[in-house]
CSV table of N, CA, C and O in Angstrom, one decimal:
chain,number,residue,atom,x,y,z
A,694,UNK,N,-75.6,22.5,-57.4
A,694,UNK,CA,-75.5,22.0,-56.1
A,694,UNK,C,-74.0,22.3,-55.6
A,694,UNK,O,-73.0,22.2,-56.3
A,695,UNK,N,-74.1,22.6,-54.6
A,695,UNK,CA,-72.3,23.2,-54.0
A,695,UNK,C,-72.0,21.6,-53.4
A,695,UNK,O,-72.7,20.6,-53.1
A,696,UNK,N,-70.4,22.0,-53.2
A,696,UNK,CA,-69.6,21.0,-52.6
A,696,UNK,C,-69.7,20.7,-51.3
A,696,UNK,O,-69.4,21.7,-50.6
A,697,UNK,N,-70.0,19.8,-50.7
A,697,UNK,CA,-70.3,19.5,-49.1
A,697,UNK,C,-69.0,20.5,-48.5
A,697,UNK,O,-68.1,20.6,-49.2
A,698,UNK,N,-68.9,21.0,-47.3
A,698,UNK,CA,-68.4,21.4,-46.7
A,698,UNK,C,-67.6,20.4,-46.2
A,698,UNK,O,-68.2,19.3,-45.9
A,699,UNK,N,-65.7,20.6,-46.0
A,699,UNK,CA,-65.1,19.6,-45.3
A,699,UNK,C,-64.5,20.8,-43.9
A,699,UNK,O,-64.5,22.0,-44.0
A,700,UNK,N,-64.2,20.0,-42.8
A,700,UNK,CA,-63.5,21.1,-41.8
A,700,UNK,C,-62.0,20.0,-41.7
A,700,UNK,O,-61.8,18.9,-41.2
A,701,UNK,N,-61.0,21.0,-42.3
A,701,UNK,CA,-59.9,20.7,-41.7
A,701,UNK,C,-59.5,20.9,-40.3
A,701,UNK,O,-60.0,22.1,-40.1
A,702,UNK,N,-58.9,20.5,-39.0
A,702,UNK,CA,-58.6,20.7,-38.1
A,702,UNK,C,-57.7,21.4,-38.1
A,702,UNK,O,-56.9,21.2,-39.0
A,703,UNK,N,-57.6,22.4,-37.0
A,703,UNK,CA,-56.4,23.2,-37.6
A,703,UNK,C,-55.2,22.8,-36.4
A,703,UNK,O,-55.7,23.0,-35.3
A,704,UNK,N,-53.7,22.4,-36.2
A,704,UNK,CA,-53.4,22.3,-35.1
A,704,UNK,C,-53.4,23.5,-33.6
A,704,UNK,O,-53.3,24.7,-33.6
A,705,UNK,N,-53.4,22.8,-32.7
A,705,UNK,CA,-53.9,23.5,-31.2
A,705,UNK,C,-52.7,24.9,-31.4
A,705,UNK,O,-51.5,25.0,-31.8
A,706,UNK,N,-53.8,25.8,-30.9
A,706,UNK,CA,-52.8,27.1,-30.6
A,706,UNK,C,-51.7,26.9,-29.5
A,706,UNK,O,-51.9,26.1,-28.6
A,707,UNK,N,-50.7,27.6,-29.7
A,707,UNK,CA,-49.9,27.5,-28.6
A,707,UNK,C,-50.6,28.1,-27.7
A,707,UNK,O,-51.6,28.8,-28.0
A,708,UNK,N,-50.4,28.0,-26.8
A,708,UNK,CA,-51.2,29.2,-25.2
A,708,UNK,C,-49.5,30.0,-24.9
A,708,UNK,O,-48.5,29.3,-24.8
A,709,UNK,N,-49.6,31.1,-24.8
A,709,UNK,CA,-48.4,31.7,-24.4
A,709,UNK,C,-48.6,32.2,-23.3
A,709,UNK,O,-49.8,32.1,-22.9
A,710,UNK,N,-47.8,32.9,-22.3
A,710,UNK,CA,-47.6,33.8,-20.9
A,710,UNK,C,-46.9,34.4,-21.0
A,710,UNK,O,-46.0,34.3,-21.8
A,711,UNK,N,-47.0,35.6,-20.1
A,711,UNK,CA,-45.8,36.5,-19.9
A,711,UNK,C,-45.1,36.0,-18.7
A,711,UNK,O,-45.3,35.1,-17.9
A,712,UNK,N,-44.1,36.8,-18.8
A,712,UNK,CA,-42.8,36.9,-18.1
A,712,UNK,C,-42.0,37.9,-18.3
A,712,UNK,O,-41.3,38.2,-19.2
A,713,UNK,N,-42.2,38.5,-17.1
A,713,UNK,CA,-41.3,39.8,-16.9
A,713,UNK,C,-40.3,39.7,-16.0
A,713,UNK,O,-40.1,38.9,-15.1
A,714,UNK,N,-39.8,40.9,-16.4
A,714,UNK,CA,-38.2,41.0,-15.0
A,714,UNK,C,-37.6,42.4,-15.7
A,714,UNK,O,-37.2,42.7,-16.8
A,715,UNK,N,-37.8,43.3,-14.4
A,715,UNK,CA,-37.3,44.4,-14.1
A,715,UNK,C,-35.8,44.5,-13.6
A,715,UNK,O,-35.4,43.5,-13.0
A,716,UNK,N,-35.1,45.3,-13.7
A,716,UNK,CA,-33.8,45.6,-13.4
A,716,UNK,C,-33.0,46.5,-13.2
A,716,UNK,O,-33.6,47.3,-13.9
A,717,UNK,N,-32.1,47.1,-12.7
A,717,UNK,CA,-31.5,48.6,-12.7
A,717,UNK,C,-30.5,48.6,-14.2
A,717,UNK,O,-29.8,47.7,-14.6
A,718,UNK,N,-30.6,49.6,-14.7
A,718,UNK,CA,-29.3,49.6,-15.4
A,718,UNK,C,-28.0,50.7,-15.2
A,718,UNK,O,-27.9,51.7,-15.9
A,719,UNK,N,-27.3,50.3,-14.4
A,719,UNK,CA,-26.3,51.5,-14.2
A,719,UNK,C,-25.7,52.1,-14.9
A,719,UNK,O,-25.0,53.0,-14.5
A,720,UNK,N,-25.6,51.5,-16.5
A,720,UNK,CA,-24.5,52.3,-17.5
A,720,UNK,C,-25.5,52.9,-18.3
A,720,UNK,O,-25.0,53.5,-19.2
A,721,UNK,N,-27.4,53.0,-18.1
A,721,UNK,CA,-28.4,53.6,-19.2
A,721,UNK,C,-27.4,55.0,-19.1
A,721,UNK,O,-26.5,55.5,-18.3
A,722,UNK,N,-28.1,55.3,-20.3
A,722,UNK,CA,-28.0,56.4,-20.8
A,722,UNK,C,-28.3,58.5,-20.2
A,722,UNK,O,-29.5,58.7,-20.2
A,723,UNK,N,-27.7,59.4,-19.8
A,723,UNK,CA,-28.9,60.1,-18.9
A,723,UNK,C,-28.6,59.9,-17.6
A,723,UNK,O,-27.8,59.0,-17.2
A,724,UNK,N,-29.2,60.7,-16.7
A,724,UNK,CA,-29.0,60.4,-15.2
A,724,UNK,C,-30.5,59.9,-14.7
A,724,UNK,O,-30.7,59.3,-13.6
A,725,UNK,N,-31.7,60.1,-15.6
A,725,UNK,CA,-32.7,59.7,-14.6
A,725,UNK,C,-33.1,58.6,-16.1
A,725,UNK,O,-32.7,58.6,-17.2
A,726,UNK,N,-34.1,57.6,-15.1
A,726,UNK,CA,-34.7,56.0,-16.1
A,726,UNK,C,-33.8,55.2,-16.1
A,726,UNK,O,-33.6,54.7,-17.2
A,727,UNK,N,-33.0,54.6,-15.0
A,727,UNK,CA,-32.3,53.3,-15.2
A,727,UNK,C,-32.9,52.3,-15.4
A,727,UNK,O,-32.4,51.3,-15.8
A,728,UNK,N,-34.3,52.5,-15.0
A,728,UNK,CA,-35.1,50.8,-14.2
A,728,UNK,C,-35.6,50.5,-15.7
A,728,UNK,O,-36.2,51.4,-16.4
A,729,UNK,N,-35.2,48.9,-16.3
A,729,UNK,CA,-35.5,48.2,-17.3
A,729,UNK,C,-36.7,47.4,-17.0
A,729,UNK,O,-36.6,46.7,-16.0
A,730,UNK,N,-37.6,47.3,-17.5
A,730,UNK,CA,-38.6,46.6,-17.8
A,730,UNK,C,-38.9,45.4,-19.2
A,730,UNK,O,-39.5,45.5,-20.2
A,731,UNK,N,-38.3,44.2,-18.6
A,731,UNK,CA,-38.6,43.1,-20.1
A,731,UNK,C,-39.7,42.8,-19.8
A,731,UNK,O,-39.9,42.8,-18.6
A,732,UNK,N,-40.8,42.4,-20.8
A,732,UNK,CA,-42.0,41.6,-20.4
A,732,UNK,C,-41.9,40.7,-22.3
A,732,UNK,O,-41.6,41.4,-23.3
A,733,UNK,N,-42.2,39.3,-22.3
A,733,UNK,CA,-42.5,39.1,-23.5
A,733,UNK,C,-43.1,37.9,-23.0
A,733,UNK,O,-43.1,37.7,-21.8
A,734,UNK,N,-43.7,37.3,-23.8
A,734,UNK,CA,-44.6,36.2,-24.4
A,734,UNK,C,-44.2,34.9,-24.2
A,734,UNK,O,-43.5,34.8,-25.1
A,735,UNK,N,-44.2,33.9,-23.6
A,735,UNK,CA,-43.9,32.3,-24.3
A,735,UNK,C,-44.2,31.5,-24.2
A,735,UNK,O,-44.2,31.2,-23.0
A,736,UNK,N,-44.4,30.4,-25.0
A,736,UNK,CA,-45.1,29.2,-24.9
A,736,UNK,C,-44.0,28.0,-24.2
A,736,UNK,O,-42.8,27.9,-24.1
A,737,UNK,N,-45.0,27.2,-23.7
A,737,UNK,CA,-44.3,26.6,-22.6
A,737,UNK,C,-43.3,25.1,-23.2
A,737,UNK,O,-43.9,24.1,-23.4
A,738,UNK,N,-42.3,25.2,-23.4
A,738,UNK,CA,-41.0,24.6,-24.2
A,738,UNK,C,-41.8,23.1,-24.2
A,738,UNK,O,-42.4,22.7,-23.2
A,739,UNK,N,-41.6,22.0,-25.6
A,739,UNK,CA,-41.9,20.7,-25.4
A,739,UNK,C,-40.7,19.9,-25.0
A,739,UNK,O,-39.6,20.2,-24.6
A,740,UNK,N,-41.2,18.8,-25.1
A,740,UNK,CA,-39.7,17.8,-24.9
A,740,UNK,C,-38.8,18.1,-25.7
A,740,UNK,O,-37.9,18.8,-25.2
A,741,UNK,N,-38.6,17.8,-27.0
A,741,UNK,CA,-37.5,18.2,-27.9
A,741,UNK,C,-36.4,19.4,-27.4
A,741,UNK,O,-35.2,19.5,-27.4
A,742,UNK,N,-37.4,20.3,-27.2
A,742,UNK,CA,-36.5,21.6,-26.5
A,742,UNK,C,-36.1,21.9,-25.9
A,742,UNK,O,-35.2,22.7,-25.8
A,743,UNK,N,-37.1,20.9,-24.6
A,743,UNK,CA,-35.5,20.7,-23.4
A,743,UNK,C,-34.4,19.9,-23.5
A,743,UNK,O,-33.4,20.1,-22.9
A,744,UNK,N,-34.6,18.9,-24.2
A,744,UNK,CA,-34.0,17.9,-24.6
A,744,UNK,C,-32.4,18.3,-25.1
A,744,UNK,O,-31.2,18.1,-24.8
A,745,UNK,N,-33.3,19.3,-26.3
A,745,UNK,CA,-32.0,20.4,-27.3
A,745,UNK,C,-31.0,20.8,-26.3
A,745,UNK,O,-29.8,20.5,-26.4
A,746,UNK,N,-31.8,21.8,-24.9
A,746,UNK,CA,-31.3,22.5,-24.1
A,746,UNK,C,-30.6,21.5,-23.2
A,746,UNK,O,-29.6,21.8,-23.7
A,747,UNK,N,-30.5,21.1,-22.9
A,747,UNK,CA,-30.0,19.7,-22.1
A,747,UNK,C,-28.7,19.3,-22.8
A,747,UNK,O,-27.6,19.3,-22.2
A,748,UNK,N,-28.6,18.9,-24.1
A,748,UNK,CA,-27.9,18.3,-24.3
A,748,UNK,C,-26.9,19.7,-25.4
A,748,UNK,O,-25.9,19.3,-26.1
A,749,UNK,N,-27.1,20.7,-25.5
A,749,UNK,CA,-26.3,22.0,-25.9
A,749,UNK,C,-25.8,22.8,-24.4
A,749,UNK,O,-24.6,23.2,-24.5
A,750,UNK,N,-26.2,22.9,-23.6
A,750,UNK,CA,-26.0,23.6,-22.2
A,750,UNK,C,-24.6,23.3,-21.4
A,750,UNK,O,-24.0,24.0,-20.6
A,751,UNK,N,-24.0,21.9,-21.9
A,751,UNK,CA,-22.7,21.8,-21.4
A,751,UNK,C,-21.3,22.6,-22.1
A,751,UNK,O,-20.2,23.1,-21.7
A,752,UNK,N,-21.9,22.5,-23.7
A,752,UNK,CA,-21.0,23.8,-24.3
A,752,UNK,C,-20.8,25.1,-24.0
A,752,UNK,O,-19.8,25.6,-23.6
A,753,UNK,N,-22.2,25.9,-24.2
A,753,UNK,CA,-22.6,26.6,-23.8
A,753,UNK,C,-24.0,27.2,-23.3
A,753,UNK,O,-24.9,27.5,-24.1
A,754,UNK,N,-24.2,27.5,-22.1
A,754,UNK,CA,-24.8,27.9,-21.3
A,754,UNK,C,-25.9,29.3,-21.8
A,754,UNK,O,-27.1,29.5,-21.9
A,755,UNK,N,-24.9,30.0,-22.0
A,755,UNK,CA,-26.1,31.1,-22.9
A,755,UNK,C,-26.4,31.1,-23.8
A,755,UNK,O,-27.4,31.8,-24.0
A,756,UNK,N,-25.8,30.1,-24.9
A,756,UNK,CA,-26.4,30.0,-26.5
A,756,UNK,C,-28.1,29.3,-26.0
A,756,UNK,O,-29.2,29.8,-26.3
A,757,UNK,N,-27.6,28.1,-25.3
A,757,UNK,CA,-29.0,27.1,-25.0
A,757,UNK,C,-30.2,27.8,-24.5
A,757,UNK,O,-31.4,27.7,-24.6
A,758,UNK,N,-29.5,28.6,-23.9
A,758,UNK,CA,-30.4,29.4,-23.2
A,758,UNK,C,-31.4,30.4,-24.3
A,758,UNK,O,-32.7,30.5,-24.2
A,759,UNK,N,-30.7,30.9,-25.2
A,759,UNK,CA,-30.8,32.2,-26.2
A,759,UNK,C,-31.7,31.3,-26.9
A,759,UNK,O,-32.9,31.7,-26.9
A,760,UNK,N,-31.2,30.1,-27.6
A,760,UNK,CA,-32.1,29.1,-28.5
A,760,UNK,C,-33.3,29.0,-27.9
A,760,UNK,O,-34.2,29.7,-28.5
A,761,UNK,N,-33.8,28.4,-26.5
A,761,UNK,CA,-34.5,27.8,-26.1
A,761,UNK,C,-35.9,29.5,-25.9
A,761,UNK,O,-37.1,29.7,-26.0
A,762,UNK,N,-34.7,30.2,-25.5
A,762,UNK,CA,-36.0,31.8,-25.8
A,762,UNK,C,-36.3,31.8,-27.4
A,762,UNK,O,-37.4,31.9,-27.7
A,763,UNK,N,-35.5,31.8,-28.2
A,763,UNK,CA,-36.0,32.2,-29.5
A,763,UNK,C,-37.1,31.2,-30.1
A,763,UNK,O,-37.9,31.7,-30.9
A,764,UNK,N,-37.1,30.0,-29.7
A,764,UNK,CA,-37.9,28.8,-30.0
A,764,UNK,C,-39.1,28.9,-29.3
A,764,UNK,O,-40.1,28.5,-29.9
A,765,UNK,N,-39.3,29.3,-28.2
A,765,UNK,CA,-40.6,29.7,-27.6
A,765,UNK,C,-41.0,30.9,-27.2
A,765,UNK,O,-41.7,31.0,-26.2
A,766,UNK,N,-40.6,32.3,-27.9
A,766,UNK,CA,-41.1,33.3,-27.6
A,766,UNK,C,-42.6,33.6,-28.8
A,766,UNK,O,-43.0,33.1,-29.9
A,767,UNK,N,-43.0,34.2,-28.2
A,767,UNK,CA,-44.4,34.8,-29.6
A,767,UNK,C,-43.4,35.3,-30.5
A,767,UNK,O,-42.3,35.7,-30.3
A,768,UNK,N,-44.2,35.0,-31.8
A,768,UNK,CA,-43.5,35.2,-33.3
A,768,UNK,C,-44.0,37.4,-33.6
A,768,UNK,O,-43.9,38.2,-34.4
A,769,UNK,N,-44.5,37.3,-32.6
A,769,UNK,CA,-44.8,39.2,-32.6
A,769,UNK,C,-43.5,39.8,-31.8
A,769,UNK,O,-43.0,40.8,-32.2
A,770,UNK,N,-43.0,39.2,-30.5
A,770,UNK,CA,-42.3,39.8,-29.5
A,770,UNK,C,-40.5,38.9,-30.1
A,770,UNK,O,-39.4,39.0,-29.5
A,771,UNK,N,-40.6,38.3,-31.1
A,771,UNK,CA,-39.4,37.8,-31.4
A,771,UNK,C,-38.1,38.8,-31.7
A,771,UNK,O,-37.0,38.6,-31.1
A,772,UNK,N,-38.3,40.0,-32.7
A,772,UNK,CA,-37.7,40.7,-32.6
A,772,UNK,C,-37.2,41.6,-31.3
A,772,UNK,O,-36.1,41.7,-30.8
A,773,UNK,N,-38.2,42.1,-30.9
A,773,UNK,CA,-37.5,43.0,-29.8
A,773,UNK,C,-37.2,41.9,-29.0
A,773,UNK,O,-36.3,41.7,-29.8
A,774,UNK,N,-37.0,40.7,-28.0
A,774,UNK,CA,-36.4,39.9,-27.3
A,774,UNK,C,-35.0,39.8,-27.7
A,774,UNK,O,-34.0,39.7,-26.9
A,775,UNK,N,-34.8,39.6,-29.7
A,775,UNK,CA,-33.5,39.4,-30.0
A,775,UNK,C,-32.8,40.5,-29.8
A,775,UNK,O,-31.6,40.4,-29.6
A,776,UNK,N,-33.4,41.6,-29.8
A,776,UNK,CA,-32.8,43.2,-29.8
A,776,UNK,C,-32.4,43.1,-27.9
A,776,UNK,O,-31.3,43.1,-27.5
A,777,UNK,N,-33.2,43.0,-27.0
A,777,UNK,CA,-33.1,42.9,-25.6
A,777,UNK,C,-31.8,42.1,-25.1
A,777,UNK,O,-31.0,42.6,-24.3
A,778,UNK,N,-31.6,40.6,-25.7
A,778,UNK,CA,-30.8,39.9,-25.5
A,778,UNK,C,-29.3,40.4,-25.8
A,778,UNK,O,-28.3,40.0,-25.2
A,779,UNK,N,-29.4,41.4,-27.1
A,779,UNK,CA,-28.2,42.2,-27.8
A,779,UNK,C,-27.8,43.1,-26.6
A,779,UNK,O,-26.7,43.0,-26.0
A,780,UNK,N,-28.8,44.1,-26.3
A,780,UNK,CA,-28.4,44.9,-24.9
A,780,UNK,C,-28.0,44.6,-23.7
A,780,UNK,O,-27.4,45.4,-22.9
A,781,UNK,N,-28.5,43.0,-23.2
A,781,UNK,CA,-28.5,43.0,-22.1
A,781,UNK,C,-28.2,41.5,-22.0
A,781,UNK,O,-29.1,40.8,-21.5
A,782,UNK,N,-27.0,40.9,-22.3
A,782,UNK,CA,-26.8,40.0,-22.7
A,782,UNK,C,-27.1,38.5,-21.4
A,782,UNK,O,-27.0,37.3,-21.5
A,783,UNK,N,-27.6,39.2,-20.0
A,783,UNK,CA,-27.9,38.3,-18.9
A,783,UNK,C,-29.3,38.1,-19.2
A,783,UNK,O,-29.7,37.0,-18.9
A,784,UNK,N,-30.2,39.0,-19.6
A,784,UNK,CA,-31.4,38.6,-19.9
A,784,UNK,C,-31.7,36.8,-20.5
A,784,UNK,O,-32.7,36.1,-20.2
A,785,UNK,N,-30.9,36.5,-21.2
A,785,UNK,CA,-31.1,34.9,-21.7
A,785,UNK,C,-31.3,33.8,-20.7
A,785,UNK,O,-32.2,32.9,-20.7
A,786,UNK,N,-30.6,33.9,-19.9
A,786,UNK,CA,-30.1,33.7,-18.5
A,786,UNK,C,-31.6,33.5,-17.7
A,786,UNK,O,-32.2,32.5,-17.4
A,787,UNK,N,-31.7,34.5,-17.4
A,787,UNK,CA,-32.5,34.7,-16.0
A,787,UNK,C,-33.7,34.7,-17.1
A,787,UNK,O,-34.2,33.7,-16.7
A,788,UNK,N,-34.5,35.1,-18.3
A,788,UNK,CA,-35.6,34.3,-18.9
A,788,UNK,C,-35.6,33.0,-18.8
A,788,UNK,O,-36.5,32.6,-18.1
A,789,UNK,N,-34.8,32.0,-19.2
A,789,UNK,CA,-34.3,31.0,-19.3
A,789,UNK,C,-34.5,30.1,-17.9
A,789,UNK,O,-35.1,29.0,-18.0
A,790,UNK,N,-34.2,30.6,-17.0
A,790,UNK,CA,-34.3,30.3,-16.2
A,790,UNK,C,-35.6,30.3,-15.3
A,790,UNK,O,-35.8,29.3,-14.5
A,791,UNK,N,-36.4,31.0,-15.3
A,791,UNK,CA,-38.1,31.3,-15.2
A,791,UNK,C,-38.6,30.7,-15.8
A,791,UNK,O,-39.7,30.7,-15.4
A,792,UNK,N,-38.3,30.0,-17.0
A,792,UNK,CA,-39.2,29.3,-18.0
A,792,UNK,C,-39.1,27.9,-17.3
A,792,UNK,O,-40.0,27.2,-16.9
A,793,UNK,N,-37.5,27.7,-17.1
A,793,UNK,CA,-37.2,26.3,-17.2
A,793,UNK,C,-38.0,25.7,-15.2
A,793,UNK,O,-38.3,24.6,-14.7
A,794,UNK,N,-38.1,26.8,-15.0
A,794,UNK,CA,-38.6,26.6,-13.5
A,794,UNK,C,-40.5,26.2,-13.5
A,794,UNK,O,-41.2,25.5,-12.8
A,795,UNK,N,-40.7,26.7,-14.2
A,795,UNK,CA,-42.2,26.5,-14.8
A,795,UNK,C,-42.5,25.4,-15.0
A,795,UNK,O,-43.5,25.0,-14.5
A,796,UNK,N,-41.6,24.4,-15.7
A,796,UNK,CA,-41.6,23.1,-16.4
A,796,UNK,C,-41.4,22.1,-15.1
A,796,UNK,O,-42.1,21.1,-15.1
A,797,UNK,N,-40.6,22.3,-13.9
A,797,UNK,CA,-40.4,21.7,-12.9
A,797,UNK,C,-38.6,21.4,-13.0
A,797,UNK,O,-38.1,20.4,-12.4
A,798,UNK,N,-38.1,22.2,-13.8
A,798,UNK,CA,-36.5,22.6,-14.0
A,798,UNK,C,-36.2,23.2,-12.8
A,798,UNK,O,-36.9,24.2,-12.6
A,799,UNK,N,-35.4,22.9,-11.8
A,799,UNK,CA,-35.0,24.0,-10.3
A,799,UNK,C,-33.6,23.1,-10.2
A,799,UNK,O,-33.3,22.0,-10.8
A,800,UNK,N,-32.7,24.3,-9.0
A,800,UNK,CA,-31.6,23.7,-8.8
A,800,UNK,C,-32.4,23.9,-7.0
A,800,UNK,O,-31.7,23.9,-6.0
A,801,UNK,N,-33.5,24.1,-6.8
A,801,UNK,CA,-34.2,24.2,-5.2
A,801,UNK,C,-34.9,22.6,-5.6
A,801,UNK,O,-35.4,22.1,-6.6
A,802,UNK,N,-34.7,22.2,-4.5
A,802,UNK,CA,-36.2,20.9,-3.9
A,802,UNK,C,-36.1,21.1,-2.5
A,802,UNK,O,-35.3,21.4,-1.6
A,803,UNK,N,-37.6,20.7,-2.6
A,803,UNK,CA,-38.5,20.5,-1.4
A,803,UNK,C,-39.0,21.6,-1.1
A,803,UNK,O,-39.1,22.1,-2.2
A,804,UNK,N,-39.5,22.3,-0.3
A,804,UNK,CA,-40.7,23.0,-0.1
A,804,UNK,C,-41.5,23.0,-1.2
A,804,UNK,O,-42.6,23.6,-1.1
């Protein structure tokens, strides 16, 4: 006789999104292809991580930012975002800022 079957639960998948942002790059390389294309992955930050970001953002502004991408990007697109951020070091920034806008983070109210 076999062992009854148990089903562990497995915890909930993250759900991720994209997020892209295109850009010029004036110092690329070459005279023609300046226009940059980021697109990556990420799940939508919990409390703790804003919290992190919140309370690191008065020191510095792009570290919190950098953390809060590395903490919620897909674990496939982690590398190249770290490599993107190396190149283009406002990228943290303006990701960062799209995310945090998603959550109901704005320096806009009303409409």
């Amino acid at each position: 006789m076999s062992a009854p079957e148990t089903s562990v639960s497995a915890p909930a998948a993250r759900k991720y999104v994209e997020f892209s942002h295109t850009f010029e790059d004036p110092w690329s390389e070459g005279d023609e292809e300046s226009e940059v294309k980021c697109t990556f992955r990420f799940a939508k930050p919990n409390k703790v991580q804003i919290k992190r970001l919140q309370d690191t953002a008065a020191k510095s502004t792009a570290n919190a930012s950098r953390n809060l991408l590395l903490d919620t990007v897909h674990p496939d697109d982690k590398a190249a975002l770290a490599q993107a951020m190396e190149d283009y070091p406002g990228l943290a920034t303006t990701l960062s800022g799209a995310i945090l806008k998603g959550v109901g983070i704005s320096n806009e109210l009303g409409k």
